C-alpha angles and dihedrals in degrees: 000000000000091000090049091053090048089051092051091047091051091048090051090051091050091048091049091049091051089051090051091050091049089051092047092049089051090050090048089052091050092048092046093051090047092051091052090049092050091048092047091240094120088071094049100090111141126111095274091050091051089047090052091049090051089053089053089053092049091050091053091048089052090051089050089051091050091050090050091050090050090047088231102154098185089051090047089055092048094047093046088055090046088055088056092048093053091045089051087054089054091048090051090054091049089049089053086052091057103273118147094222094181092056091045093051092050094046094048092047092050091045091051090054089054087069089081110075121208092204118086092208091058090049093051092044088052092053089051091046092056093041089058087056094050095255115127111217137166131211114222124186114232101207094188093055094030094229143104123257115205109202133185104245092216103052106008095240113150113241135216114260123241107276094027113158117214115231115257113211097185089114090058092074123075112240 
């Protein structure tokens, strides 16, 4: 019983931490949008502006890569957050170009969760599908989520199941 209570307590702490992270990401988004507004970048939304923003993202990813190479964990954390900030800037530009960012975020999140089949046959067919393409994968049952995870055996990346349908965000742009 004591172990059970400790487990519930730990789960509550994890849930509270996830809620704090969600809040902090929302605050970071607000602050990032505000910074772009202050700098006048939120109104710079043509092709060359999007291209520049993409270069900012690439520069931050490079800095994250350098921090990883240097095994500098505080710098990795900072640069990972800077990647988010620059991506938020890109999203803001897309929003100014008519994108419904809220709808897109929800659709992409839901679509990503569709990568985990509930059906064992689909999971096994997916492993065979990748094997035929010279990619070794494994299907692992996630009992907590009641779904299959198909992972690349070489790098651990989770893979799309056979029959996966890519999200279409056409409806996220005003006509």
